[in-house]
Coordinates of C-alpha atoms in Angstrom, one line a residue:
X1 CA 76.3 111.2 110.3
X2 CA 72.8 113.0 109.8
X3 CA 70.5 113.6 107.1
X4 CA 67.2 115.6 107.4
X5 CA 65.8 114.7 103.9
X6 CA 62.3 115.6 102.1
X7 CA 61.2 113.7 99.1
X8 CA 58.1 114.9 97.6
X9 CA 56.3 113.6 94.5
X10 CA 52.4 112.5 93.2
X11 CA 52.8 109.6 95.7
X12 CA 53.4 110.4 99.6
X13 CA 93.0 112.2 139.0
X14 CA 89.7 110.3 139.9
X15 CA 88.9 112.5 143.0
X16 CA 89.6 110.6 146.5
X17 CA 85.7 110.6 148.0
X18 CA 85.3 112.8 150.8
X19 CA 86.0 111.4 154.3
X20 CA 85.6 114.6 156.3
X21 CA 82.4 115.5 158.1
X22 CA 79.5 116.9 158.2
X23 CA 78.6 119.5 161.1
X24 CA 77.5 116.6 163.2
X25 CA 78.9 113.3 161.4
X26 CA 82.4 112.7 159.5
X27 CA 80.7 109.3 158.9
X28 CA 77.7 111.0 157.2
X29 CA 78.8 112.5 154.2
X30 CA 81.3 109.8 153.5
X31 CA 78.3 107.8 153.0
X32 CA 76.7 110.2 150.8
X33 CA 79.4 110.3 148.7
X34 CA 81.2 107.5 148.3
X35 CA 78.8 105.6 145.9
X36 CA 79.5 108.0 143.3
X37 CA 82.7 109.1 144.1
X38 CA 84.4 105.6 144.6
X39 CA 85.8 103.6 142.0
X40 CA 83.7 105.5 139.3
X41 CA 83.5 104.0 136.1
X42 CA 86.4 104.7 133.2
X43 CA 84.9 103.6 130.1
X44 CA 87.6 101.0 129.5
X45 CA 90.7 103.4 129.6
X46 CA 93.0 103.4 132.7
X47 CA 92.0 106.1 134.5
X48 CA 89.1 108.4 135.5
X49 CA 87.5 111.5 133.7
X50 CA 90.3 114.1 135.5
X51 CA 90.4 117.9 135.0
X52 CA 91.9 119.5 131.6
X53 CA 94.2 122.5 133.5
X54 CA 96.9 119.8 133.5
X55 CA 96.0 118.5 129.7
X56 CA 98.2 119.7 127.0
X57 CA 97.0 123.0 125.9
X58 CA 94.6 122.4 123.1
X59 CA 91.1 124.4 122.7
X60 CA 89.4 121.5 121.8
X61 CA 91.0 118.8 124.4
X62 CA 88.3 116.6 126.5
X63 CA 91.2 114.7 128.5
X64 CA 94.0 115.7 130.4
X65 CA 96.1 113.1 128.9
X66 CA 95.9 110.2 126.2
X67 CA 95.0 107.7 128.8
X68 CA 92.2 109.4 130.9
X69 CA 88.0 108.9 130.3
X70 CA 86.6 112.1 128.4
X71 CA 82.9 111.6 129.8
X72 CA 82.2 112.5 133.4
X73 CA 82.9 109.4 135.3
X74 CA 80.3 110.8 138.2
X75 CA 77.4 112.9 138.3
X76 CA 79.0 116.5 138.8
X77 CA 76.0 118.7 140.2
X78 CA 76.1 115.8 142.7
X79 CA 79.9 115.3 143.5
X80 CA 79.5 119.6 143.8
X81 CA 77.2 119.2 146.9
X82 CA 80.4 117.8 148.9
X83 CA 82.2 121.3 148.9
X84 CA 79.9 123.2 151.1
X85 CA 79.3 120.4 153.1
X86 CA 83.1 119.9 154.3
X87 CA 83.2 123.7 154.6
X88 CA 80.4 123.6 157.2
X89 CA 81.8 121.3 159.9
X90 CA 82.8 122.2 163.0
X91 CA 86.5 123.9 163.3
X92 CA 87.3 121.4 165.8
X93 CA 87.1 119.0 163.0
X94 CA 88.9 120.7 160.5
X95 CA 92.8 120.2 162.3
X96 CA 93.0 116.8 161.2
X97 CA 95.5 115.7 157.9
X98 CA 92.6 113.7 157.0
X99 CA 90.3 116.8 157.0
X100 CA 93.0 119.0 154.9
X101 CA 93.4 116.5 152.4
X102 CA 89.9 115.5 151.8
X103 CA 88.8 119.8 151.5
X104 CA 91.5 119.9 149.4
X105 CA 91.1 117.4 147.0
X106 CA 86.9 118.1 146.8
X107 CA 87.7 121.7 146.2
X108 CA 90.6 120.5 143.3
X109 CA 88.0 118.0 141.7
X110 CA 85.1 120.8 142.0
X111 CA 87.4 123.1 140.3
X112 CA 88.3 120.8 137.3
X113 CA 84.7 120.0 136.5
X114 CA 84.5 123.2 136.1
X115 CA 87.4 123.1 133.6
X116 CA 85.2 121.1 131.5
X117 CA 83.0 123.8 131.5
X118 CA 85.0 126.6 131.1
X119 CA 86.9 125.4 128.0
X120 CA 84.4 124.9 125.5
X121 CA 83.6 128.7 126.7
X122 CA 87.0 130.2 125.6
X123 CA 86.6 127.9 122.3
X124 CA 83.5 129.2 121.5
X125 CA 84.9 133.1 122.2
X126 CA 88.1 132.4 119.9
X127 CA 85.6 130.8 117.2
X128 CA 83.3 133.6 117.3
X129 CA 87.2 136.1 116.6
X130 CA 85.8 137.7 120.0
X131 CA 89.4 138.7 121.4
X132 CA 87.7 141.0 124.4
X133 CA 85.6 137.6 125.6
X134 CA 88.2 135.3 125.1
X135 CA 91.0 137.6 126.9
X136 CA 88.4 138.0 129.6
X137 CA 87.8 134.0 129.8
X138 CA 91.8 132.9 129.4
X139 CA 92.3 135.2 132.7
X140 CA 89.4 133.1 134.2
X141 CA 91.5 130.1 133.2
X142 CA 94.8 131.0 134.8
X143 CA 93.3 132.7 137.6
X144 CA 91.6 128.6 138.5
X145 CA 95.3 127.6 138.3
X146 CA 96.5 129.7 140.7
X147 CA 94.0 129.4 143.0
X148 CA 94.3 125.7 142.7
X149 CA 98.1 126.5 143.6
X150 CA 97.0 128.3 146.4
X151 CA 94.6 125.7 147.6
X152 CA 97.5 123.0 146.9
X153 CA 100.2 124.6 148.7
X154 CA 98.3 124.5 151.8
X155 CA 99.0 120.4 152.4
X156 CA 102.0 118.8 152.8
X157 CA 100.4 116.1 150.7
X158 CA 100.1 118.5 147.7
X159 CA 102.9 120.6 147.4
X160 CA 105.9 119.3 144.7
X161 CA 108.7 120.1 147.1
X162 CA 108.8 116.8 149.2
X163 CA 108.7 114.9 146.0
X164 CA 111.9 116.3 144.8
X165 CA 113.4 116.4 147.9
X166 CA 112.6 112.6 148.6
X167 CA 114.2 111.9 145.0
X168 CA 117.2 113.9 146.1
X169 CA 117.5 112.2 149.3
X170 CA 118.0 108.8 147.3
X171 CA 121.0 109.5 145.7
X172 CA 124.8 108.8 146.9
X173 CA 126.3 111.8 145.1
X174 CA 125.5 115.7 143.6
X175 CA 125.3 113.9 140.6
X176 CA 123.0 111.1 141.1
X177 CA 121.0 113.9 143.0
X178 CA 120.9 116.1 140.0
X179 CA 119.7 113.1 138.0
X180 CA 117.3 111.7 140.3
X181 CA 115.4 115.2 140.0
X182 CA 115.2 115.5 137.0
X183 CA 113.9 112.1 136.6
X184 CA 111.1 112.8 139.4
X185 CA 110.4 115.7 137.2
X186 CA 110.3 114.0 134.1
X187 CA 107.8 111.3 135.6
X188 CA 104.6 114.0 136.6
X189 CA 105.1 115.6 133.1
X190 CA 105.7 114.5 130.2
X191 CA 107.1 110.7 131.6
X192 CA 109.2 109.6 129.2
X193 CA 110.5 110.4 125.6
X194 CA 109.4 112.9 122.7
X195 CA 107.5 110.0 121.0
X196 CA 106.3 108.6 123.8
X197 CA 102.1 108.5 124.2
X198 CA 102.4 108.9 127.4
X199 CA 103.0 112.2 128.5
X200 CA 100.7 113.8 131.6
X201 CA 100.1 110.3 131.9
X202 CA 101.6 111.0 135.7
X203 CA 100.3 114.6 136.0
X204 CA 100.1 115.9 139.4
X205 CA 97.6 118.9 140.2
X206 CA 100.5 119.9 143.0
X207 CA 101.2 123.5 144.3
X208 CA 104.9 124.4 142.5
X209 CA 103.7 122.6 139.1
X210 CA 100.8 124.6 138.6
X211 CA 102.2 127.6 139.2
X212 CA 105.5 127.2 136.9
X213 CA 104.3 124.6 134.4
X214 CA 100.5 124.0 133.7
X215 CA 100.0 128.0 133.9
X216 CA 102.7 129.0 131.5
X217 CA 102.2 126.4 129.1
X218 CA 98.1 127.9 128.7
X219 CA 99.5 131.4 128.7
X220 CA 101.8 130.5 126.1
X221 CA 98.9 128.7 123.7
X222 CA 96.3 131.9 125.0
X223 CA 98.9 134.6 124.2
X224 CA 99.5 132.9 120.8
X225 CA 95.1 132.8 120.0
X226 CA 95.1 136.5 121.0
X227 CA 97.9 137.6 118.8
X228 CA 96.0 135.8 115.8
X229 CA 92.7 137.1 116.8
X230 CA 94.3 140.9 117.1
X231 CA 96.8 140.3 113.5
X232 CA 94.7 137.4 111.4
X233 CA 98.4 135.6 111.7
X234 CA 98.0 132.0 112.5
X235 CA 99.3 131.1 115.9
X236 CA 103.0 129.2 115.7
X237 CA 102.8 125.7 117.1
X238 CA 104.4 125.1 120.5
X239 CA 106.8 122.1 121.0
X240 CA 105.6 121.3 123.9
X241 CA 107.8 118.6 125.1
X242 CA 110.4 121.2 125.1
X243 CA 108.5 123.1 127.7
X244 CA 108.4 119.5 129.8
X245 CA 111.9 119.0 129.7
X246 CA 113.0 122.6 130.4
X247 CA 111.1 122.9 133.5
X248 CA 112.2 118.9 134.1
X249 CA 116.3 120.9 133.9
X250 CA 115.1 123.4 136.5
X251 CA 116.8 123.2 139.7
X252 CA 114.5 125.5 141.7
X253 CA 114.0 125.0 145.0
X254 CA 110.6 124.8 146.4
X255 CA 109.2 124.9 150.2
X256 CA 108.6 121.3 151.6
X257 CA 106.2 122.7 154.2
X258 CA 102.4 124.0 153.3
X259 CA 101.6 127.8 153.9
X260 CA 98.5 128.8 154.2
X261 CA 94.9 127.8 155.7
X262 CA 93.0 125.0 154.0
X263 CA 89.4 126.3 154.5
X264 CA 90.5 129.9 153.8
X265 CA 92.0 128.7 150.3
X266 CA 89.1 126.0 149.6
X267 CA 86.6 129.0 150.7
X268 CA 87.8 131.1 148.0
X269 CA 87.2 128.8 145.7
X270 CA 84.2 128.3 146.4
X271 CA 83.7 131.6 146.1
X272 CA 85.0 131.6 142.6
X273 CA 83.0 128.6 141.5
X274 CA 80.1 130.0 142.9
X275 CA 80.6 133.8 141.3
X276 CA 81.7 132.8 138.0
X277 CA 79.8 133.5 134.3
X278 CA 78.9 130.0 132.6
X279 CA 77.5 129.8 129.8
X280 CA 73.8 128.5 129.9
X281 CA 73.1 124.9 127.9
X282 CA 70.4 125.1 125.7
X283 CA 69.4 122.1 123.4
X284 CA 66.5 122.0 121.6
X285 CA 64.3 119.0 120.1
X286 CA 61.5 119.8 117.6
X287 CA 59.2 116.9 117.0
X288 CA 56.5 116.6 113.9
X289 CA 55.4 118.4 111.0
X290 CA 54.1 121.8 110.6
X291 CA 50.0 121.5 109.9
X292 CA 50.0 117.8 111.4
X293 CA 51.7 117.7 115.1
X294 CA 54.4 119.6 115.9
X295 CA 55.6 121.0 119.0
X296 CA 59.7 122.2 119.8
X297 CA 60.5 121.7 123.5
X298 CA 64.0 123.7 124.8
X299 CA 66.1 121.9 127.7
X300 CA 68.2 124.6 129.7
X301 CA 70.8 123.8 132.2
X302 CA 72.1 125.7 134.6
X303 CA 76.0 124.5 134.6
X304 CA 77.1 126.5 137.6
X305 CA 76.8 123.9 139.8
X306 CA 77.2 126.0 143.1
X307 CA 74.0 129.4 142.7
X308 CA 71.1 129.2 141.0
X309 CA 70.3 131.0 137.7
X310 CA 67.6 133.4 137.9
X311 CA 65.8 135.9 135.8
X312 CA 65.2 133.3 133.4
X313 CA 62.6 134.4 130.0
X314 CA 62.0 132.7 126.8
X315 CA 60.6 133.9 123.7
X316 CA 60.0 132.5 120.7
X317 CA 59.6 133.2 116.8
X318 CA 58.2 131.5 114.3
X319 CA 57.4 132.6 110.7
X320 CA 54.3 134.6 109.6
X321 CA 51.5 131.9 109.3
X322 CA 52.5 129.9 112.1
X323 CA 51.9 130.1 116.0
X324 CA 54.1 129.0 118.8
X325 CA 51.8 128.4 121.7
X326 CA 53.7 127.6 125.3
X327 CA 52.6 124.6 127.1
X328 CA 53.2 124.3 131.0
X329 CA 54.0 127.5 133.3
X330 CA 57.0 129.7 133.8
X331 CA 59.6 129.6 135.9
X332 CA 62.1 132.1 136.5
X333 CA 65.1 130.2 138.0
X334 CA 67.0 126.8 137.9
X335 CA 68.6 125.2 140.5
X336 CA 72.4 124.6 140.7
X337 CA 73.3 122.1 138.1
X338 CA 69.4 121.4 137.1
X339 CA 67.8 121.5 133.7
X340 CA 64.1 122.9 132.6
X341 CA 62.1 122.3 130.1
X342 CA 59.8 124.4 128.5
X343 CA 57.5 123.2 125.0
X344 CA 55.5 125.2 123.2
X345 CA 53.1 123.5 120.2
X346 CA 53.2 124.6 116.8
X347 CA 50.0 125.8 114.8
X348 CA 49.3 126.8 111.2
X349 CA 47.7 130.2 111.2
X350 CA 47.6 131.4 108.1
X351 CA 49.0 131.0 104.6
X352 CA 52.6 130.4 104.1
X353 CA 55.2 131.3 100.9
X354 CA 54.1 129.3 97.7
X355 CA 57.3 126.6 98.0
X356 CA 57.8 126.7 101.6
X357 CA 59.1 123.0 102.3
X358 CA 60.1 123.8 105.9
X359 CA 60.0 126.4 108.7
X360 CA 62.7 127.7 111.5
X361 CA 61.6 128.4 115.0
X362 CA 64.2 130.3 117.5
X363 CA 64.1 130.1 120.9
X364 CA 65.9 132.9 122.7
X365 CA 66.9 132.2 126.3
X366 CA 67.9 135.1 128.9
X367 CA 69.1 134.7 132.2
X368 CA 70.7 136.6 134.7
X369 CA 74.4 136.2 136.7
X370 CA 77.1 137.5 137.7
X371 CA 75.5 140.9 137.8
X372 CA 74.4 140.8 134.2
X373 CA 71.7 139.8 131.8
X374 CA 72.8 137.2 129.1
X375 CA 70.8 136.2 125.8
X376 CA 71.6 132.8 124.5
X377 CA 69.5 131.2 121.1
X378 CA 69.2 128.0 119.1
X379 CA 67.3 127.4 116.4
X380 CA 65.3 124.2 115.1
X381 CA 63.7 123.3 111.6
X382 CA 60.4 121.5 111.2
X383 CA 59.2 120.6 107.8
X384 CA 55.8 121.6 106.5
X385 CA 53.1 119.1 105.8
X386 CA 51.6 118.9 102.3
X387 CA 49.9 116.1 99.9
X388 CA 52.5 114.7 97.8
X389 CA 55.5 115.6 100.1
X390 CA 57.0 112.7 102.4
X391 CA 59.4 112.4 104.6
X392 CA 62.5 109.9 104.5
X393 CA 62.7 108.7 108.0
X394 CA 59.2 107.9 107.9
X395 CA 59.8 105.5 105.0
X396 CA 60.3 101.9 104.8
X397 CA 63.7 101.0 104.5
X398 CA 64.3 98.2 101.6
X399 CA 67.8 97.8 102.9
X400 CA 69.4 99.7 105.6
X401 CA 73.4 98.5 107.3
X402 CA 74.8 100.9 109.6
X403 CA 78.0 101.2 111.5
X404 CA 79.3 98.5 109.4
X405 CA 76.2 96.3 111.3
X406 CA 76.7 97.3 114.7
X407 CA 73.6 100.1 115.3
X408 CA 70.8 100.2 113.1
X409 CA 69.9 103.3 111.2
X410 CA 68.1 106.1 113.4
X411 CA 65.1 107.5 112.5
X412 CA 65.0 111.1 113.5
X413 CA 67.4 111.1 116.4
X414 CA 71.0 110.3 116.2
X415 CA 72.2 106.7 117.1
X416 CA 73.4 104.9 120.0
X417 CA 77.4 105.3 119.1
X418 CA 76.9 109.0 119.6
X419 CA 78.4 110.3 122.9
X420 CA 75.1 111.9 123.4
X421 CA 72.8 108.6 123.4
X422 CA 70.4 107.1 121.8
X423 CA 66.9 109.3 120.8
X424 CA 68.9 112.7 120.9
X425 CA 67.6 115.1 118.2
X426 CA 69.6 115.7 114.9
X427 CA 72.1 118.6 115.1
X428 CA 73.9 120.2 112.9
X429 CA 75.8 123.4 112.9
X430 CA 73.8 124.2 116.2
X431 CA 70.5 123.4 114.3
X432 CA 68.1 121.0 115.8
X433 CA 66.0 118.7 113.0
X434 CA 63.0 117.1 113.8
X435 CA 63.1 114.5 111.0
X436 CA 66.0 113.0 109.4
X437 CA 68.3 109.8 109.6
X438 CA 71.4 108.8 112.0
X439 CA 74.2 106.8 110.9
X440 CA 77.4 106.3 111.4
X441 CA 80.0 104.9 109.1
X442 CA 79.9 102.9 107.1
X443 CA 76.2 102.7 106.4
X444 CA 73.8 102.2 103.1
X445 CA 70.1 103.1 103.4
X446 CA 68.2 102.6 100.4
X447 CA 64.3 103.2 99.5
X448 CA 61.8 102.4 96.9
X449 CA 59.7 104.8 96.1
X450 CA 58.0 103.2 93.0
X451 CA 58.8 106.1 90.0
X452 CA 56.9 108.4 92.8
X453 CA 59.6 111.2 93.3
X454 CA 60.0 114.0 91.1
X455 CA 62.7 115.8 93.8
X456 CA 65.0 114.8 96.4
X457 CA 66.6 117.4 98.9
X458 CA 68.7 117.1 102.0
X459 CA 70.9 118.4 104.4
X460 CA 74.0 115.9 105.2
X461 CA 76.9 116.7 107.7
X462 CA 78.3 115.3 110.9
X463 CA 76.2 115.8 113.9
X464 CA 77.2 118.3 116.4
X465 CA 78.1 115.7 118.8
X466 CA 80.7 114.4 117.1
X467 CA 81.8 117.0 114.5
X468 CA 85.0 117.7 116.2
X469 CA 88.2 118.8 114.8
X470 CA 90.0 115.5 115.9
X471 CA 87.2 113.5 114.0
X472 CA 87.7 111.6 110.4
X473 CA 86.1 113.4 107.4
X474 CA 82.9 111.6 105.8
X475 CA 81.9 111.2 102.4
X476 CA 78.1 111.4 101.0
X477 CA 76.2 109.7 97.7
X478 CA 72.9 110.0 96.7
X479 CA 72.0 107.3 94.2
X480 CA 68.9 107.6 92.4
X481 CA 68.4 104.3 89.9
X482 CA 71.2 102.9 89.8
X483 CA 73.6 106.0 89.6
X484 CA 74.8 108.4 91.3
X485 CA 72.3 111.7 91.4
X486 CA 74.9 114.2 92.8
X487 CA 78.8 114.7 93.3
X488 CA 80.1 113.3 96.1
X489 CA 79.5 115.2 99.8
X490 CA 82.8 115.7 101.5
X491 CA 81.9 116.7 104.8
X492 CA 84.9 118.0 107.1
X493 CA 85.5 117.5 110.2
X494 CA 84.2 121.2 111.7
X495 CA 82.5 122.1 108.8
X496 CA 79.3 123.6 107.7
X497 CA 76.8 121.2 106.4
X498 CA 75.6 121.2 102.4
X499 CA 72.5 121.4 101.3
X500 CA 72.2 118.6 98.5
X501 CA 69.5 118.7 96.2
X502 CA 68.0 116.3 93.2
X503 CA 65.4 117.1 90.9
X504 CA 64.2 114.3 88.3
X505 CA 62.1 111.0 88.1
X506 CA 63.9 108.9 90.2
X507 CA 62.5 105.2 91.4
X508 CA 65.1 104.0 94.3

């Protein structure tokens, strides 16, 4: 929970590492790798971070199943450095099981980061109603699956049929065979009952069930979104057990041998990874007041992990009466999976608005890929400096319990329970603050201001790092001696923030 507030008054699965080689050493980039590949950590659940093609289809997911760790469980930009380097080894290396399996499970784990990636841009385009970009981006989606098919189907290792066959094999009868299959079935999908919480508990990025189960089941949600998006009719919910346990019925046979090259397949993918539009990550974190120090620094990261992103400007706009001035030099590109950080300091020029309490700055980003120039921009709000007009966070608390005890109350970042971490600026509704508090509930802040406040306003809501759609609603009271100043704040899970304001003597 954050709340930039003024008061002014007379007083103030888990990828297997790669084993391959490198073009002189298989030993070499094992070595690399395997500290950060290796038994990464899960955050206390019972598996790693995994890729979100296999989750259940949900715009909003961050795991494929219950089970699995929604952060990264490695460093991505460096995992992505493996790809090309098993690509590059001599062919006389590259006829080996070992070889096959390892290319192929780099180039499955490389393509599922990039799930993680990819989703929150197809959420973004069905937020924004944009059915053109988010036709164009659920064909990127399904296109990764089928590639990853592709890729699969090349080892014996990965391909579904020699699961099914060895399950048939077990069996004494047709029957038992029939049953056997269906169980085998059941297990990668959705493993047990309707009610169960386990289902894709057991998922298996394997050439046959990408093709037939994980792509149909995101063509069924997509072709659902577009049909709202084109009609204003909300999308009918999908029982999606029903889709488990249909394809779980299927008899269809499928090959037990691979087809196709390993490097060809895990080449193209490459390809893909390396071609593909991301969307540029820009945060920005505005420190100070305006007319005492204030400065707004942008962090931009270049999330295609495989080519650099060049063509990179920046402009910024502040409000008549106050100057922007860039610290530091340009630079025109960022390196695969790197971030840069350009500052610029803010300066009172000139007179602004009689009742001007704060000021917006916007940072525009452009940057050019995939054969085109893209514009991205985030905005921040700095409050202007003037006698008689404070700041909460900059207050002495004469009480203050967050988190039911467990963090303390932030001052002007969010707190430590935020997925984000500690000392990340306050956002809300893609709005950096650069004063305010962090909580999290249940918390009570209170301050005594001594009879000094004629006004009280502030902006509550759920941060953007945790204002998801699966989050709790929270509720917001502004007491002011004794009782409460305002009705209460319900602030919904996904919504836009309020703006609350009190006018009035108040002493606490």
């Amino acid at each position: 929970m954050t709340a930039p507030s003024t008061c002014t008054g007379g007083s103030t699965s888990t990828p297997t590492p790669a084993t391959g080689a490198s073009t002189r050493s298989p030993r070499r980039l094992a070595g690399a790798g395997r500290h950060r590949v290796r038994d990464p950590p899960t955050g206390g659940r019972s598996s790693g971070h995994g890729g979100l093609f296999a989750a259940e289809p949900n715009l909003a997911t961050t795991r494929p199943h219950r089970w699995a760790q929604a952060a990264f469980a490695y460093d991505p930009a460096a995992f992505a450095r493996a790809l090309p380097a098993l690509l590059a080894v001599r062919p006389s290396l590259r006829r080996g099981d070992a070889y096959r399996y390892d290319l192929v499970e780099v180039a499955r784990a490389a393509a599922d980061d990039r799930s993680r990636t990819l989703l929150p841009q197809i959420n973004a385009a069905y937020q924004a109603r944009d059915l053109t970009e988010f036709s164009r981006l659920a064909d990127v989606w399904t296109g990764y699956i089928r590639a990853l098919d592709d890729l699969a189907g090349t080892d014996r290792f990965h391909t579904v049929g020699p699961w099914l066959q060895r399950a048939r094999q077990a069996a004494a009868n047709p029957r038992e065979a029939a049953q056997l299959e269906y169980e085998a079935r059941k297990l990668i999908t959705s493993w047990g009952d309707r009610d169960t919480d386990l289902h894709d508990y057991a998922y298996r990025e394997w050439s046959g069930v990408l093709r037939d189960y994980y792509a149909p089941r995101w063509e069924r949600l997509f072709d659902g979104l577009k049909t709202e998006l084109r009609t204003g009719t909300t999308a009918p919910p999908v029982d999606w057990y029903a889709m488990a346990d249909a394809w779980a019925k299927d008899r269809g046979e499928y090959r037990t041998r691979p087809v196709g090259d390993t490097h060809t397949e895990a080449s193209r993918m490459l390809q893909r990874l390396s071609g593909d539009v991301y969307d540029l990550r820009l945060s920005l974190r505005p420190q100070g007041s305006v007319s005492g120090s204030a400065a707004v620094a942008a962090s931009v990261t270049n999330t295609n992990l495989f080519a650099p992103m060049s063509g990179l400007t920046f402009d910024v706009a502040a409000p008549a009466g106050v100057q922007a001035r860039p610290a530091g030099p340009e630079q025109g590109q960022i390196d695969p999976g790197a971030t840069l950080e350009r500052s610029w300091t803010l300066h009172r020029t000139g007179d602004l608005p009689d009742g001007t309490t704060q000021v917006t700055v916007q940072v525009t980003v452009g940057f050019d890929q995939a054969g085109r120039h893209v514009v991205r921009k985030a905005a921040a709000v700095l409050p202007v400096a003037a006698d008689g007009r404070v700041q909460l966070s900059d207050l002495p608390f004469s009480y203050a319990r967050n988190h039911d005890g467990i963090y303390p109350v932030a001052r002007d970042t969010v707190t430590p329970a935020t997925p984000e971490g500690d000392g990340k600026p306050i956002r809300l509704d893609g709005t950096a603050y650069s004063k305010g508090l962090g909580t999290n509930a249940n918390a009570d802040v209170r301050v005594e201001l001594s009879r000094g406040c004629q006004r009280f306003t502030t902006v509550v809501g759920i941060d953007d790092a945790m204002n998801h759609a699966a989050d709790g609603d929270v509720v917001v009271r502004v007491f002011g001696d004794g009782s409460c100043c305002t009705s209460p704040a319900c602030c919904a899970a996904g919504s836009r923030p309020p703006e609350r304001r009190r006018s009035g003597s108040t002493s606490t």
